GROMACS .gro file of C-alpha atoms in nm:
model
  381
    1UNK     CA    1  -0.574  -2.164   1.156
    2UNK     CA    2  -0.661  -1.961   0.845
    3UNK     CA    3  -0.493  -1.624   0.911
    4UNK     CA    4  -0.599  -1.490   0.571
    5UNK     CA    5  -0.963  -1.557   0.660
    6UNK     CA    6  -0.928  -1.372   0.990
    7UNK     CA    7  -0.766  -1.074   0.819
    8UNK     CA    8  -1.036  -1.061   0.551
    9UNK     CA    9  -1.317  -1.064   0.809
   10UNK     CA   10  -1.172  -0.789   1.032
   11UNK     CA   11  -1.310  -0.489   0.833
   12UNK     CA   12  -1.665  -0.629   0.843
   13UNK     CA   13  -1.642  -0.690   1.218
   14UNK     CA   14  -1.515  -0.335   1.273
   15UNK     CA   15  -1.794  -0.192   1.056
   16UNK     CA   16  -2.065  -0.375   1.248
   17UNK     CA   17  -1.928  -0.262   1.584
   18UNK     CA   18  -1.907   0.101   1.468
   19UNK     CA   19  -2.263   0.092   1.335
   20UNK     CA   20  -2.383  -0.047   1.669
   21UNK     CA   21  -2.239   0.251   1.854
   22UNK     CA   22  -1.875   0.171   1.934
   23UNK     CA   23  -1.620   0.443   1.874
   24UNK     CA   24  -1.345   0.336   1.637
   25UNK     CA   25  -1.064   0.292   1.891
   26UNK     CA   26  -1.281   0.074   2.118
   27UNK     CA   27  -1.411  -0.124   1.819
   28UNK     CA   28  -1.058  -0.195   1.700
   29UNK     CA   29  -0.951  -0.313   2.048
   30UNK     CA   30  -1.255  -0.542   2.071
   31UNK     CA   31  -1.198  -0.683   1.723
   32UNK     CA   32  -0.833  -0.756   1.805
   33UNK     CA   33  -0.939  -0.931   2.127
   34UNK     CA   34  -1.182  -1.143   1.927
   35UNK     CA   35  -0.907  -1.238   1.683
   36UNK     CA   36  -0.684  -1.348   1.970
   37UNK     CA   37  -0.971  -1.557   2.107
   38UNK     CA   38  -1.024  -1.710   1.762
   39UNK     CA   39  -0.659  -1.812   1.741
   40UNK     CA   40  -0.697  -1.984   2.079
   41UNK     CA   41  -1.035  -2.154   2.023
   42UNK     CA   42  -1.078  -2.229   1.654
   43UNK     CA   43  -0.813  -2.499   1.607
   44UNK     CA   44  -1.003  -2.727   1.847
   45UNK     CA   45  -1.356  -2.600   1.786
   46UNK     CA   46  -1.397  -2.419   1.449
   47UNK     CA   47  -1.725  -2.227   1.414
   48UNK     CA   48  -1.974  -2.290   1.135
   49UNK     CA   49  -2.011  -1.915   1.078
   50UNK     CA   50  -1.672  -1.750   1.128
   51UNK     CA   51  -1.795  -1.393   1.078
   52UNK     CA   52  -2.093  -1.433   1.310
   53UNK     CA   53  -1.866  -1.583   1.576
   54UNK     CA   54  -1.621  -1.293   1.553
   55UNK     CA   55  -1.897  -1.031   1.566
   56UNK     CA   56  -2.054  -1.192   1.872
   57UNK     CA   57  -1.725  -1.227   2.061
   58UNK     CA   58  -1.604  -0.879   1.961
   59UNK     CA   59  -1.930  -0.722   2.077
   60UNK     CA   60  -1.906  -0.899   2.409
   61UNK     CA   61  -1.544  -0.784   2.445
   62UNK     CA   62  -1.655  -0.430   2.370
   63UNK     CA   63  -1.934  -0.444   2.627
   64UNK     CA   64  -1.701  -0.590   2.889
   65UNK     CA   65  -1.452  -0.308   2.834
   66UNK     CA   66  -1.731  -0.051   2.842
   67UNK     CA   67  -1.866  -0.177   3.172
   68UNK     CA   68  -1.517  -0.167   3.324
   69UNK     CA   69  -1.474   0.199   3.236
   70UNK     CA   70  -1.660   0.411   3.491
   71UNK     CA   71  -1.634   0.716   3.266
   72UNK     CA   72  -1.846   0.537   3.008
   73UNK     CA   73  -2.114   0.375   3.222
   74UNK     CA   74  -2.380   0.522   2.998
   75UNK     CA   75  -2.286   0.259   2.744
   76UNK     CA   76  -2.420  -0.015   2.969
   77UNK     CA   77  -2.758   0.050   2.808
   78UNK     CA   78  -2.619  -0.130   2.504
   79UNK     CA   79  -2.618  -0.464   2.691
   80UNK     CA   80  -2.978  -0.533   2.588
   81UNK     CA   81  -2.880  -0.491   2.224
   82UNK     CA   82  -2.616  -0.763   2.227
   83UNK     CA   83  -2.654  -0.964   1.905
   84UNK     CA   84  -2.739  -1.330   1.920
   85UNK     CA   85  -2.521  -1.590   1.757
   86UNK     CA   86  -2.596  -1.683   1.399
   87UNK     CA   87  -2.508  -1.574   1.046
   88UNK     CA   88  -2.395  -1.214   1.019
   89UNK     CA   89  -2.514  -0.991   0.734
   90UNK     CA   90  -2.310  -1.040   0.418
   91UNK     CA   91  -2.213  -0.673   0.384
   92UNK     CA   92  -1.872  -0.549   0.275
   93UNK     CA   93  -1.794  -0.256   0.503
   94UNK     CA   94  -1.430  -0.218   0.405
   95UNK     CA   95  -1.456   0.084   0.175
   96UNK     CA   96  -1.693   0.258   0.417
   97UNK     CA   97  -1.436   0.208   0.693
   98UNK     CA   98  -1.168   0.365   0.476
   99UNK     CA   99  -1.381   0.678   0.452
  100UNK     CA  100  -1.469   0.674   0.822
  101UNK     CA  101  -1.102   0.651   0.921
  102UNK     CA  102  -1.027   0.953   0.701
  103UNK     CA  103  -1.208   1.166   0.960
  104UNK     CA  104  -1.196   1.549   0.933
  105UNK     CA  105  -1.055   1.567   1.286
  106UNK     CA  106  -0.735   1.398   1.162
  107UNK     CA  107  -0.463   1.533   0.939
  108UNK     CA  108  -0.442   1.345   0.607
  109UNK     CA  109  -0.115   1.175   0.704
  110UNK     CA  110  -0.257   1.059   1.040
  111UNK     CA  111  -0.578   0.937   0.876
  112UNK     CA  112  -0.379   0.734   0.624
  113UNK     CA  113  -0.159   0.583   0.895
  114UNK     CA  114  -0.457   0.490   1.113
  115UNK     CA  115  -0.645   0.329   0.825
  116UNK     CA  116  -0.345   0.131   0.707
  117UNK     CA  117  -0.292  -0.003   1.059
  118UNK     CA  118  -0.652  -0.065   1.163
  119UNK     CA  119  -0.821  -0.167   0.836
  120UNK     CA  120  -0.547  -0.232   0.582
  121UNK     CA  121  -0.369  -0.491   0.795
  122UNK     CA  122  -0.022  -0.335   0.763
  123UNK     CA  123   0.225  -0.334   1.050
  124UNK     CA  124   0.362  -0.014   1.200
  125UNK     CA  125   0.701  -0.100   1.048
  126UNK     CA  126   0.554  -0.130   0.697
  127UNK     CA  127   0.368   0.201   0.731
  128UNK     CA  128   0.682   0.374   0.859
  129UNK     CA  129   0.877   0.249   0.557
  130UNK     CA  130   0.609   0.383   0.322
  131UNK     CA  131   0.632   0.726   0.490
  132UNK     CA  132   1.013   0.725   0.516
  133UNK     CA  133   1.006   0.783   0.894
  134UNK     CA  134   1.136   0.579   1.192
  135UNK     CA  135   0.905   0.310   1.325
  136UNK     CA  136   0.885   0.480   1.668
  137UNK     CA  137   0.770   0.804   1.504
  138UNK     CA  138   0.495   0.624   1.315
  139UNK     CA  139   0.385   0.438   1.630
  140UNK     CA  140   0.340   0.773   1.805
  141UNK     CA  141   0.148   0.912   1.507
  142UNK     CA  142  -0.093   0.620   1.506
  143UNK     CA  143  -0.141   0.641   1.883
  144UNK     CA  144  -0.221   1.013   1.857
  145UNK     CA  145  -0.470   0.942   1.579
  146UNK     CA  146  -0.646   0.681   1.792
  147UNK     CA  147  -0.668   0.925   2.083
  148UNK     CA  148  -0.804   1.197   1.855
  149UNK     CA  149  -1.090   0.987   1.722
  150UNK     CA  150  -1.163   0.812   2.052
  151UNK     CA  151  -1.525   0.889   2.136
  152UNK     CA  152  -1.586   1.072   1.807
  153UNK     CA  153  -1.904   0.987   1.618
  154UNK     CA  154  -1.822   0.889   1.262
  155UNK     CA  155  -2.090   1.090   1.082
  156UNK     CA  156  -1.842   1.301   0.883
  157UNK     CA  157  -1.649   1.074   0.649
  158UNK     CA  158  -1.318   1.195   0.511
  159UNK     CA  159  -1.236   1.309   0.160
  160UNK     CA  160  -1.161   1.105  -0.150
  161UNK     CA  161  -0.797   1.217  -0.170
  162UNK     CA  162  -0.713   1.063   0.168
  163UNK     CA  163  -0.889   0.736   0.083
  164UNK     CA  164  -0.702   0.720  -0.249
  165UNK     CA  165  -0.372   0.765  -0.066
  166UNK     CA  166  -0.457   0.475   0.165
  167UNK     CA  167  -0.556   0.247  -0.123
  168UNK     CA  168  -0.237   0.338  -0.309
  169UNK     CA  169  -0.016   0.250  -0.014
  170UNK     CA  170  -0.205  -0.074   0.055
  171UNK     CA  171  -0.158  -0.174  -0.310
  172UNK     CA  172   0.213  -0.089  -0.303
  173UNK     CA  173   0.267  -0.302   0.008
  174UNK     CA  174   0.081  -0.591  -0.151
  175UNK     CA  175   0.268  -0.551  -0.479
  176UNK     CA  176   0.603  -0.561  -0.298
  177UNK     CA  177   0.528  -0.921  -0.208
  178UNK     CA  178   0.568  -0.873   0.168
  179UNK     CA  179   0.192  -0.886   0.229
  180UNK     CA  180  -0.052  -0.992  -0.043
  181UNK     CA  181  -0.292  -0.699  -0.038
  182UNK     CA  182  -0.274  -0.588  -0.403
  183UNK     CA  183  -0.585  -0.771  -0.525
  184UNK     CA  184  -0.788  -0.636  -0.232
  185UNK     CA  185  -0.675  -0.280  -0.309
  186UNK     CA  186  -0.781  -0.323  -0.673
  187UNK     CA  187  -1.119  -0.462  -0.565
  188UNK     CA  188  -1.187  -0.165  -0.339
  189UNK     CA  189  -1.069   0.088  -0.599
  190UNK     CA  190  -1.307  -0.069  -0.852
  191UNK     CA  191  -1.589  -0.019  -0.601
  192UNK     CA  192  -1.486   0.342  -0.553
  193UNK     CA  193  -1.463   0.404  -0.928
  194UNK     CA  194  -1.814   0.262  -0.973
  195UNK     CA  195  -1.949   0.493  -0.702
  196UNK     CA  196  -1.758   0.816  -0.777
  197UNK     CA  197  -1.694   0.983  -1.112
  198UNK     CA  198  -1.347   1.123  -1.037
  199UNK     CA  199  -1.046   1.127  -1.276
  200UNK     CA  200  -0.796   1.050  -0.999
  201UNK     CA  201  -0.997   0.746  -0.887
  202UNK     CA  202  -0.981   0.627  -1.247
  203UNK     CA  203  -0.611   0.713  -1.260
  204UNK     CA  204  -0.539   0.506  -0.951
  205UNK     CA  205  -0.736   0.208  -1.084
  206UNK     CA  206  -0.548   0.228  -1.414
  207UNK     CA  207  -0.216   0.247  -1.231
  208UNK     CA  208  -0.297  -0.059  -1.021
  209UNK     CA  209  -0.410  -0.263  -1.322
  210UNK     CA  210  -0.099  -0.173  -1.523
  211UNK     CA  211   0.138  -0.263  -1.240
  212UNK     CA  212  -0.052  -0.576  -1.142
  213UNK     CA  213  -0.042  -0.695  -1.504
  214UNK     CA  214   0.335  -0.746  -1.467
  215UNK     CA  215   0.322  -0.933  -1.140
  216UNK     CA  216   0.367  -1.285  -1.279
  217UNK     CA  217   0.693  -1.179  -1.446
  218UNK     CA  218   0.842  -0.999  -1.145
  219UNK     CA  219   0.987  -1.309  -0.980
  220UNK     CA  220   1.180  -1.612  -1.106
  221UNK     CA  221   1.080  -1.970  -1.013
  222UNK     CA  222   1.325  -1.956  -0.719
  223UNK     CA  223   1.152  -1.643  -0.584
  224UNK     CA  224   1.426  -1.399  -0.684
  225UNK     CA  225   1.333  -1.058  -0.825
  226UNK     CA  226   1.343  -1.002  -1.201
  227UNK     CA  227   1.415  -0.636  -1.299
  228UNK     CA  228   1.171  -0.474  -1.542
  229UNK     CA  229   1.423  -0.477  -1.828
  230UNK     CA  230   1.472  -0.853  -1.791
  231UNK     CA  231   1.110  -0.958  -1.749
  232UNK     CA  232   0.944  -1.196  -1.994
  233UNK     CA  233   0.684  -0.962  -2.144
  234UNK     CA  234   0.495  -1.259  -2.277
  235UNK     CA  235   0.390  -1.327  -1.916
  236UNK     CA  236   0.233  -0.984  -1.875
  237UNK     CA  237  -0.146  -0.981  -1.851
  238UNK     CA  238  -0.246  -0.809  -2.175
  239UNK     CA  239  -0.614  -0.796  -2.076
  240UNK     CA  240  -0.535  -0.596  -1.762
  241UNK     CA  241  -0.300  -0.372  -1.960
  242UNK     CA  242  -0.569  -0.298  -2.220
  243UNK     CA  243  -0.823  -0.222  -1.947
  244UNK     CA  244  -0.579   0.002  -1.762
  245UNK     CA  245  -0.487   0.197  -2.076
  246UNK     CA  246  -0.854   0.245  -2.169
  247UNK     CA  247  -0.939   0.375  -1.821
  248UNK     CA  248  -0.635   0.605  -1.824
  249UNK     CA  249  -0.714   0.753  -2.165
  250UNK     CA  250  -1.066   0.837  -2.054
  251UNK     CA  251  -0.933   1.004  -1.737
  252UNK     CA  252  -0.666   1.206  -1.920
  253UNK     CA  253  -0.925   1.328  -2.172
  254UNK     CA  254  -1.096   1.518  -1.889
  255UNK     CA  255  -0.787   1.742  -1.856
  256UNK     CA  256  -0.777   1.729  -1.476
  257UNK     CA  257  -0.433   1.578  -1.432
  258UNK     CA  258  -0.336   1.435  -1.094
  259UNK     CA  259  -0.046   1.233  -0.962
  260UNK     CA  260  -0.209   0.893  -1.008
  261UNK     CA  261  -0.290   0.965  -1.371
  262UNK     CA  262   0.072   1.074  -1.427
  263UNK     CA  263   0.205   0.757  -1.264
  264UNK     CA  264  -0.034   0.548  -1.472
  265UNK     CA  265   0.090   0.720  -1.788
  266UNK     CA  266   0.446   0.616  -1.701
  267UNK     CA  267   0.332   0.259  -1.638
  268UNK     CA  268   0.144   0.260  -1.970
  269UNK     CA  269   0.457   0.364  -2.160
  270UNK     CA  270   0.645   0.069  -2.006
  271UNK     CA  271   0.358  -0.165  -2.092
  272UNK     CA  272   0.341  -0.035  -2.449
  273UNK     CA  273   0.707  -0.112  -2.528
  274UNK     CA  274   0.751  -0.450  -2.704
  275UNK     CA  275   1.103  -0.474  -2.557
  276UNK     CA  276   1.298  -0.288  -2.289
  277UNK     CA  277   1.517  -0.132  -2.559
  278UNK     CA  278   1.211   0.019  -2.730
  279UNK     CA  279   1.088   0.199  -2.417
  280UNK     CA  280   1.012   0.566  -2.484
  281UNK     CA  281   1.230   0.706  -2.208
  282UNK     CA  282   1.206   1.064  -2.336
  283UNK     CA  283   0.828   1.063  -2.279
  284UNK     CA  284   0.876   0.894  -1.943
  285UNK     CA  285   1.110   1.175  -1.832
  286UNK     CA  286   0.846   1.428  -1.940
  287UNK     CA  287   0.582   1.250  -1.732
  288UNK     CA  288   0.819   1.240  -1.434
  289UNK     CA  289   0.860   1.616  -1.472
  290UNK     CA  290   0.481   1.651  -1.450
  291UNK     CA  291   0.472   1.417  -1.151
  292UNK     CA  292   0.747   1.611  -0.972
  293UNK     CA  293   0.553   1.932  -1.033
  294UNK     CA  294   0.241   1.778  -0.882
  295UNK     CA  295   0.400   1.611  -0.580
  296UNK     CA  296   0.746   1.761  -0.519
  297UNK     CA  297   0.835   1.412  -0.393
  298UNK     CA  298   1.201   1.315  -0.348
  299UNK     CA  299   1.111   0.955  -0.440
  300UNK     CA  300   0.966   1.079  -0.770
  301UNK     CA  301   1.288   1.270  -0.837
  302UNK     CA  302   1.488   0.958  -0.757
  303UNK     CA  303   1.291   0.758  -1.012
  304UNK     CA  304   1.325   1.046  -1.258
  305UNK     CA  305   1.705   1.020  -1.229
  306UNK     CA  306   1.682   0.660  -1.354
  307UNK     CA  307   1.468   0.770  -1.649
  308UNK     CA  308   1.710   1.053  -1.730
  309UNK     CA  309   1.995   0.802  -1.720
  310UNK     CA  310   1.813   0.588  -1.977
  311UNK     CA  311   1.710   0.879  -2.199
  312UNK     CA  312   2.028   1.091  -2.192
  313UNK     CA  313   2.297   0.855  -2.062
  314UNK     CA  314   2.417   0.745  -1.718
  315UNK     CA  315   2.618   1.058  -1.646
  316UNK     CA  316   2.309   1.272  -1.695
  317UNK     CA  317   2.128   1.042  -1.453
  318UNK     CA  318   2.409   1.073  -1.198
  319UNK     CA  319   2.396   1.452  -1.235
  320UNK     CA  320   2.023   1.444  -1.157
  321UNK     CA  321   2.100   1.229  -0.854
  322UNK     CA  322   2.345   1.479  -0.703
  323UNK     CA  323   2.067   1.712  -0.585
  324UNK     CA  324   1.895   1.435  -0.384
  325UNK     CA  325   1.956   1.326  -0.024
  326UNK     CA  326   2.161   1.007  -0.031
  327UNK     CA  327   1.971   0.876   0.273
  328UNK     CA  328   1.660   0.824   0.058
  329UNK     CA  329   1.548   0.460   0.038
  330UNK     CA  330   1.693   0.292  -0.275
  331UNK     CA  331   1.920   0.593  -0.345
  332UNK     CA  332   2.224   0.367  -0.324
  333UNK     CA  333   2.064   0.111  -0.557
  334UNK     CA  334   1.988   0.377  -0.819
  335UNK     CA  335   2.340   0.518  -0.790
  336UNK     CA  336   2.485   0.168  -0.826
  337UNK     CA  337   2.285   0.104  -1.142
  338UNK     CA  338   2.390   0.433  -1.302
  339UNK     CA  339   2.757   0.383  -1.208
  340UNK     CA  340   2.745   0.035  -1.361
  341UNK     CA  341   2.596   0.180  -1.680
  342UNK     CA  342   2.880   0.432  -1.680
  343UNK     CA  343   3.143   0.157  -1.652
  344UNK     CA  344   3.253   0.225  -1.292
  345UNK     CA  345   3.216  -0.134  -1.168
  346UNK     CA  346   3.406  -0.088  -0.840
  347UNK     CA  347   3.181   0.196  -0.723
  348UNK     CA  348   2.870   0.016  -0.848
  349UNK     CA  349   2.960  -0.305  -0.659
  350UNK     CA  350   3.019  -0.110  -0.338
  351UNK     CA  351   2.689   0.074  -0.372
  352UNK     CA  352   2.495  -0.245  -0.450
  353UNK     CA  353   2.633  -0.399  -0.129
  354UNK     CA  354   2.541  -0.085   0.065
  355UNK     CA  355   2.191  -0.087  -0.084
  356UNK     CA  356   2.148  -0.453   0.011
  357UNK     CA  357   2.209  -0.371   0.378
  358UNK     CA  358   1.927  -0.112   0.366
  359UNK     CA  359   1.679  -0.319   0.161
  360UNK     CA  360   1.326  -0.327   0.306
  361UNK     CA  361   1.263  -0.696   0.232
  362UNK     CA  362   1.453  -1.020   0.185
  363UNK     CA  363   1.384  -1.057  -0.189
  364UNK     CA  364   1.525  -0.712  -0.264
  365UNK     CA  365   1.822  -0.772  -0.036
  366UNK     CA  366   1.908  -1.096  -0.214
  367UNK     CA  367   1.876  -0.931  -0.554
  368UNK     CA  368   2.109  -0.645  -0.463
  369UNK     CA  369   2.359  -0.881  -0.300
  370UNK     CA  370   2.370  -1.086  -0.622
  371UNK     CA  371   2.425  -0.770  -0.824
  372UNK     CA  372   2.725  -0.677  -0.608
  373UNK     CA  373   2.866  -1.031  -0.635
  374UNK     CA  374   2.820  -1.030  -1.013
  375UNK     CA  375   3.019  -0.709  -1.054
  376UNK     CA  376   3.291  -0.819  -0.816
  377UNK     CA  377   3.328  -1.143  -1.015
  378UNK     CA  378   3.359  -0.942  -1.339
  379UNK     CA  379   3.629  -0.722  -1.188
  380UNK     CA  380   3.833  -1.028  -1.083
  381UNK     CA  381   3.846  -1.182  -1.431
   0.00000   0.00000   0.00000
């Protein structure tokens, strides 16, 4: 069973159902039912046209559910419009669905959560981690969003800012290595950049290209994480870096700075340094100051503390860290790194071990555990 194929076809199936008159919540339920049926049937009897099969089954599931709901008996008129089996139109509806999910009736945070869950393929746990909230809280938020848009006609697509936020979070989840969605996020952002002349769209595309250019160097052959300072820069994709820098420079020249342009500028400074030691940390701190002004994000301030520690010394970084909530994800890992730089190996080892227990994925947990073990071994010599 090709799970990647099923996941890639889901947005098109949803788009077709919505265009045929299904509200989004009902379309999502029908598409999920069709996927379950595919998992059951395909291993023994694979279809020649996977997309057409899914559309046909999903539409039938939708009609069955509609007939069963007495409050929606008017939808029984759609029975005559049931599509026949055969090849489905080769249309990519994914980006359109991103805009449809960002409906004006939803708050931006709810629209992002709904899109990530229904179209982006992320789990509720992954979305909750991205938003720094408990999984149960995010589950309730997504459920409320589904109820809000249930029965709503999607003739008022949402705004660009919400769609950009969704694409950014999808890319970050793919880039983390937990789910491989990064290339899909880049593809959709390219489509958006081709359709909309917007500096923040360009900024997001530049940011994605600059980060994705380092992907091959982020892990060792055994799958372990390689920190930025230790990466083999010869493995970075110079073509993607050049494209990302060119796109960023054109966006910055328009003098309409946004958070994605600022993040891309930070990524460009890392990419421009021939070695880790030659990184322009002073400029990076200045860009983090701009980013903090734009977003007031505690995660941005956490990353800024690392940059301050590199530019002005570890004690300056630790001083910047004092003002932040120590329950922030990766706070303990940042504190451990700065304490190690300051020579306090005992505190650093303890904090690395604490950070490992809170790590969001296995690769990061293993990396932090090894860091703690390395320092403990040094202390015992």
